[in-house]
PDB file of C-alpha atoms and ligand atoms in Angstrom:
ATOM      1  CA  UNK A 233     148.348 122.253  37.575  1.00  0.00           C
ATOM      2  CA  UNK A 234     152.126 122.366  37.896  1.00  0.00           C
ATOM      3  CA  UNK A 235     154.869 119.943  36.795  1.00  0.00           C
ATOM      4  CA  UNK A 236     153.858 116.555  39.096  1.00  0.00           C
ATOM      5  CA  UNK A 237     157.266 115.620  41.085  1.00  0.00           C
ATOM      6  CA  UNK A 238     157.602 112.268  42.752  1.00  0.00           C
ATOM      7  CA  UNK A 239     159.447 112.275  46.308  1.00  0.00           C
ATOM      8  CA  UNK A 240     159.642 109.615  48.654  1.00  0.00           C
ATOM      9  CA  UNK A 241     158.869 109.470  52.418  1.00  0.00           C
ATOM     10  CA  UNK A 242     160.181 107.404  54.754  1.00  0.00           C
ATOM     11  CA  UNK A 243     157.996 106.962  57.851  1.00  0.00           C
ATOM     12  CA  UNK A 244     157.270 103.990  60.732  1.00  0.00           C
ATOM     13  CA  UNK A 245     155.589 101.430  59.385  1.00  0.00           C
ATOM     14  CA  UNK A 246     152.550 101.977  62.377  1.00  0.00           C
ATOM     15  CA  UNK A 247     152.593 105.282  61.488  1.00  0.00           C
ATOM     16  CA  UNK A 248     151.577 105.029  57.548  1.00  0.00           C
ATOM     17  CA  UNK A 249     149.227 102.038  58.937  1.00  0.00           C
ATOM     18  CA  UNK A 250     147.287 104.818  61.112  1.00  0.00           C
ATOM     19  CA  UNK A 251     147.528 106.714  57.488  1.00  0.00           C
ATOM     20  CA  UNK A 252     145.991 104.065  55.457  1.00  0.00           C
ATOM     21  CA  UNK A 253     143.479 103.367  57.425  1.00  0.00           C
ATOM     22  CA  UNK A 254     142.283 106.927  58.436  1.00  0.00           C
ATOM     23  CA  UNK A 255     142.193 107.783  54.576  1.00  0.00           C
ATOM     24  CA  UNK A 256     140.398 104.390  53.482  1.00  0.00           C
ATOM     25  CA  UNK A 257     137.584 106.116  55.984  1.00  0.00           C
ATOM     26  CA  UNK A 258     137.709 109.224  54.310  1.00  0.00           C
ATOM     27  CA  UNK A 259     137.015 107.313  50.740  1.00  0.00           C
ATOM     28  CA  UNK A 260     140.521 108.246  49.430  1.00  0.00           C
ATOM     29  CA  UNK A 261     141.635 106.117  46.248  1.00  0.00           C
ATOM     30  CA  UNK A 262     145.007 106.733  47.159  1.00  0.00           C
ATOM     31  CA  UNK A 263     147.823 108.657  49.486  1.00  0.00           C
ATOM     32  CA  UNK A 264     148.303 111.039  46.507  1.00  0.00           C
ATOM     33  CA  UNK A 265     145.958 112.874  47.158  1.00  0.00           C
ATOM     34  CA  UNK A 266     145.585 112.056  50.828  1.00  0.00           C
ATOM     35  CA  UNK A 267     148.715 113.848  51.451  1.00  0.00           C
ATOM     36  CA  UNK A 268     147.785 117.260  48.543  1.00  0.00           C
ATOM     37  CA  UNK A 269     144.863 117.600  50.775  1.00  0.00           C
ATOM     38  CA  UNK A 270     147.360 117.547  53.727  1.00  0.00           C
ATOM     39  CA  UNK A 271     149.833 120.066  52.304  1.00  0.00           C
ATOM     40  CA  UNK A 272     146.879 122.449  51.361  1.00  0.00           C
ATOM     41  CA  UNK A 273     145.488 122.724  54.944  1.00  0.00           C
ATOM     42  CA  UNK A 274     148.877 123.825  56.089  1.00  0.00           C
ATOM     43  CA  UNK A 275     149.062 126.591  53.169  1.00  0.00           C
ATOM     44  CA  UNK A 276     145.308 127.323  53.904  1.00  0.00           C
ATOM     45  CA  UNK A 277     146.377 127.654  57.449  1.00  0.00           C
ATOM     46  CA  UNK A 278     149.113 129.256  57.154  1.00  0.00           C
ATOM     47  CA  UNK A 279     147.609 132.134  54.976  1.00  0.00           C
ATOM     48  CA  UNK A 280     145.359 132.526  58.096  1.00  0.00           C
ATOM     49  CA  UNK A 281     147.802 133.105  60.610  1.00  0.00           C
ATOM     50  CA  UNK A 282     150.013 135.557  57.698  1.00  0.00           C
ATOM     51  CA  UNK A 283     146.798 137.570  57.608  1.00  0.00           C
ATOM     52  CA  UNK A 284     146.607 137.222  54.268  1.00  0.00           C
ATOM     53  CA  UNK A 285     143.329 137.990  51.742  1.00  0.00           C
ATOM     54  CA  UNK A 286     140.594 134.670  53.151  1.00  0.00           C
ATOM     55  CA  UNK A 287     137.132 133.578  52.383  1.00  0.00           C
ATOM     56  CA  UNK A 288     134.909 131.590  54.734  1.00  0.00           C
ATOM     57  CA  UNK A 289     131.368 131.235  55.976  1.00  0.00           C
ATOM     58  CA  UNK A 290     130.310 131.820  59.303  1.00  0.00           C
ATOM     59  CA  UNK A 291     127.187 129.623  60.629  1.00  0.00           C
ATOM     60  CA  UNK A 292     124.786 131.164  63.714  1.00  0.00           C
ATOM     61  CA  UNK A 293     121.708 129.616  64.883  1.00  0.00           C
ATOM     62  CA  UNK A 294     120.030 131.822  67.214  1.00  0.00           C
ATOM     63  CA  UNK A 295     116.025 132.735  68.595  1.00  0.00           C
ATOM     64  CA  UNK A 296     114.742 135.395  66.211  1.00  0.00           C
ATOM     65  CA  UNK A 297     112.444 136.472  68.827  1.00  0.00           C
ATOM     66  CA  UNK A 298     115.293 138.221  71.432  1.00  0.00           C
ATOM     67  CA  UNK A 299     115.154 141.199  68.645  1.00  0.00           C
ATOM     68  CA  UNK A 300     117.496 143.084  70.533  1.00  0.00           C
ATOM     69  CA  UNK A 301     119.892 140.554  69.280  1.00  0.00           C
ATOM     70  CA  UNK A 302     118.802 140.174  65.805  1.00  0.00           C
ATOM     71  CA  UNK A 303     119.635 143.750  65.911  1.00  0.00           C
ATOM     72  CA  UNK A 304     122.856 143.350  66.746  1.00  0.00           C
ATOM     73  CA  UNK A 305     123.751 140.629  64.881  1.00  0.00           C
ATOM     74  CA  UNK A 306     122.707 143.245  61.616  1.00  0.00           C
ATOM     75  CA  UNK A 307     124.887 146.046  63.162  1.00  0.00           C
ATOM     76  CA  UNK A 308     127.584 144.229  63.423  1.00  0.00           C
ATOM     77  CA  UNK A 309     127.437 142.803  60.340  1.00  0.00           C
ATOM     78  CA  UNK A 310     126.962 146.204  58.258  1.00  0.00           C
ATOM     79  CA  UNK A 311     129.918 147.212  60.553  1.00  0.00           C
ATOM     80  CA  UNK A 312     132.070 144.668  58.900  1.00  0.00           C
ATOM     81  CA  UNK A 313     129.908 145.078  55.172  1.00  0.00           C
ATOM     82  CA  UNK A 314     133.319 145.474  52.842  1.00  0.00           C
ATOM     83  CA  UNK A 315     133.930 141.789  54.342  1.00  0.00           C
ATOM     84  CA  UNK A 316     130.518 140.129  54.103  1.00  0.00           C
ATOM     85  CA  UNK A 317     129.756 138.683  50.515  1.00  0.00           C
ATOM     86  CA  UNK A 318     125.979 137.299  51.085  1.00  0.00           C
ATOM     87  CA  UNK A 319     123.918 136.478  54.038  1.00  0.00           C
ATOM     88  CA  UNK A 320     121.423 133.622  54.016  1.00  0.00           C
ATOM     89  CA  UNK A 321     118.814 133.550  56.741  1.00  0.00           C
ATOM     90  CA  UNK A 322     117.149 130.194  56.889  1.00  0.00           C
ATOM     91  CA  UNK A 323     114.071 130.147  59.720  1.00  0.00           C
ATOM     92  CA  UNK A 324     114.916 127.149  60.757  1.00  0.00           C
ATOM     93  CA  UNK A 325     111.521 126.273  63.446  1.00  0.00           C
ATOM     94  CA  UNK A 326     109.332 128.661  65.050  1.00  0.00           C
ATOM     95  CA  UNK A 327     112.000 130.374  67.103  1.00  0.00           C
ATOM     96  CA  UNK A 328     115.537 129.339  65.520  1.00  0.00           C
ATOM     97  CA  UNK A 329     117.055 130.579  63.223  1.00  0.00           C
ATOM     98  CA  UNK A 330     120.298 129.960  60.855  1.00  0.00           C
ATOM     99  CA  UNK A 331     121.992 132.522  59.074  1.00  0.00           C
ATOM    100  CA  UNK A 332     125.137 131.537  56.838  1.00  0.00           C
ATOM    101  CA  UNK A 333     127.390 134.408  55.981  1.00  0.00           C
ATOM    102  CA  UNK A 334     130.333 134.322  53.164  1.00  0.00           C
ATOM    103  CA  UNK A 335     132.977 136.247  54.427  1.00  0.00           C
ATOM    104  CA  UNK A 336     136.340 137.516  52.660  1.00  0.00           C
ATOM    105  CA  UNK A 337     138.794 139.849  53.700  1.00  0.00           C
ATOM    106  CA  UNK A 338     142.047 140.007  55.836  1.00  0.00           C
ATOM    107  CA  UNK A 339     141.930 137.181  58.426  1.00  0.00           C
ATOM    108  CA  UNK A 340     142.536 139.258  61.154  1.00  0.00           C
ATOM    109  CA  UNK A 341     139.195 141.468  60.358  1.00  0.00           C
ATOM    110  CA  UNK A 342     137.378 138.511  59.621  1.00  0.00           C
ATOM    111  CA  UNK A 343     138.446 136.959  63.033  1.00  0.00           C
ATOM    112  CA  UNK A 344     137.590 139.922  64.092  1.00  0.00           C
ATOM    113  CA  UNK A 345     134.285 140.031  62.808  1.00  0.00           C
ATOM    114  CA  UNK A 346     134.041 136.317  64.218  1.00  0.00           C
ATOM    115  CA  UNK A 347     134.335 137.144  67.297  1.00  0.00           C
ATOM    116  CA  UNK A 348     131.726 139.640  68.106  1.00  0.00           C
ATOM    117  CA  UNK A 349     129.110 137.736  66.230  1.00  0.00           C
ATOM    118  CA  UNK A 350     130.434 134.664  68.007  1.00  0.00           C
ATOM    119  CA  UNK A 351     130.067 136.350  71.672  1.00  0.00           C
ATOM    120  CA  UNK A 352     126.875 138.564  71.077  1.00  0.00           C
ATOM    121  CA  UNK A 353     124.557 137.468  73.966  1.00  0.00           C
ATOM    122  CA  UNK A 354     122.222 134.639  72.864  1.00  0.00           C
ATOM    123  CA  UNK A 355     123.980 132.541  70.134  1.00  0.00           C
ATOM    124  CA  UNK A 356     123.291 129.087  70.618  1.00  0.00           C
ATOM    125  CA  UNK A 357     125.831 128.156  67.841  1.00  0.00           C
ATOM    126  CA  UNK A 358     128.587 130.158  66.030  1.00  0.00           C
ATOM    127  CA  UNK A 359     130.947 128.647  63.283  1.00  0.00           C
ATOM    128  CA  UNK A 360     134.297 129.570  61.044  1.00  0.00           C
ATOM    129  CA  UNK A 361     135.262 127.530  58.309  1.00  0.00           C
ATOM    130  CA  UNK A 362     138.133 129.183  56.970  1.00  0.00           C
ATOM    131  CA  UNK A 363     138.654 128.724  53.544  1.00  0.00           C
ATOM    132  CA  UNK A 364     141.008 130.130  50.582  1.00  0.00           C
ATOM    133  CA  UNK A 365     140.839 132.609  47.940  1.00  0.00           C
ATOM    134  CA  UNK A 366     142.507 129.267  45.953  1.00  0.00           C
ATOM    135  CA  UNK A 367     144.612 131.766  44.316  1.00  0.00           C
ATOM    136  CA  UNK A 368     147.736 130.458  45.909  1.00  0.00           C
ATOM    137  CA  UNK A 369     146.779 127.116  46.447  1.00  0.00           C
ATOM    138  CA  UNK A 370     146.875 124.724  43.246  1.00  0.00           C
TER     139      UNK A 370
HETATM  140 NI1  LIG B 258     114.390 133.203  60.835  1.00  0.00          NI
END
């Protein structure tokens, strides 16, 4: 960690109210770190729409039996294999399925790679959490 500098804010009094209380929910000890969490989801954000270098993990949960899917869903992904770290397939009933898939690459390829998963014809659910390499974010 870097040098710590002390600023001050000034703000509407309703407005750090509506703070306090949302970060009291979220188990915060104080607005310290309330507000480094803040800063680093703009950076983490903002690296995302620079297309910069990203990790993440897409979620699907889909019917393994429609095989023509499942057998897209592997195309695709072998399509896209210099940006997919590990795939987890968890059988999740009978029929459903969740697979979890790290990701890292350029965001625009793994946007990319996103969106076909997310729009191949019988995914119940698709997810993106987009995450950081952490290598610019302290
Ligand atoms: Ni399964």
């Amino acid at each position: 960690m870097g040098d710590l500098v002390r600023f001050g804010i000034s703000l509407e009094k309703e407005l750090l109210n509506k703070f306090d209380l949302q970060i009291r929910g979220k188990k915060y000890t104080n607005r310290s770190e309330a507000i480094r969490d803040l800063i680093r989801e703009v950076l983490i954000k903002s690296e995302w729409q620079k297309n910069q270098e990203v990790t993440g993990a897409i979620t699907l949960v889909y019917n393994h039996h429609k095989r023509e899917l499942v057998n897209q869903l592997m195309d695709i992904q072998h399509d896209y294999h210099d940006n997919v770290l590990s795939a987890q397939h968890l059988h999740l009933d009978h029929d459903n399925c969740l697979e979890i898939i790290a990701i890292k690459g350029r965001a625009s390829r793994v946007e990319e790679l996103f969106g076909k998963l997310k729009s191949t014809k019988g995914v119940k659910y698709s997810g993106l959490a987009r995450a950081t390499t952490g290598s610019k974010i302290i």
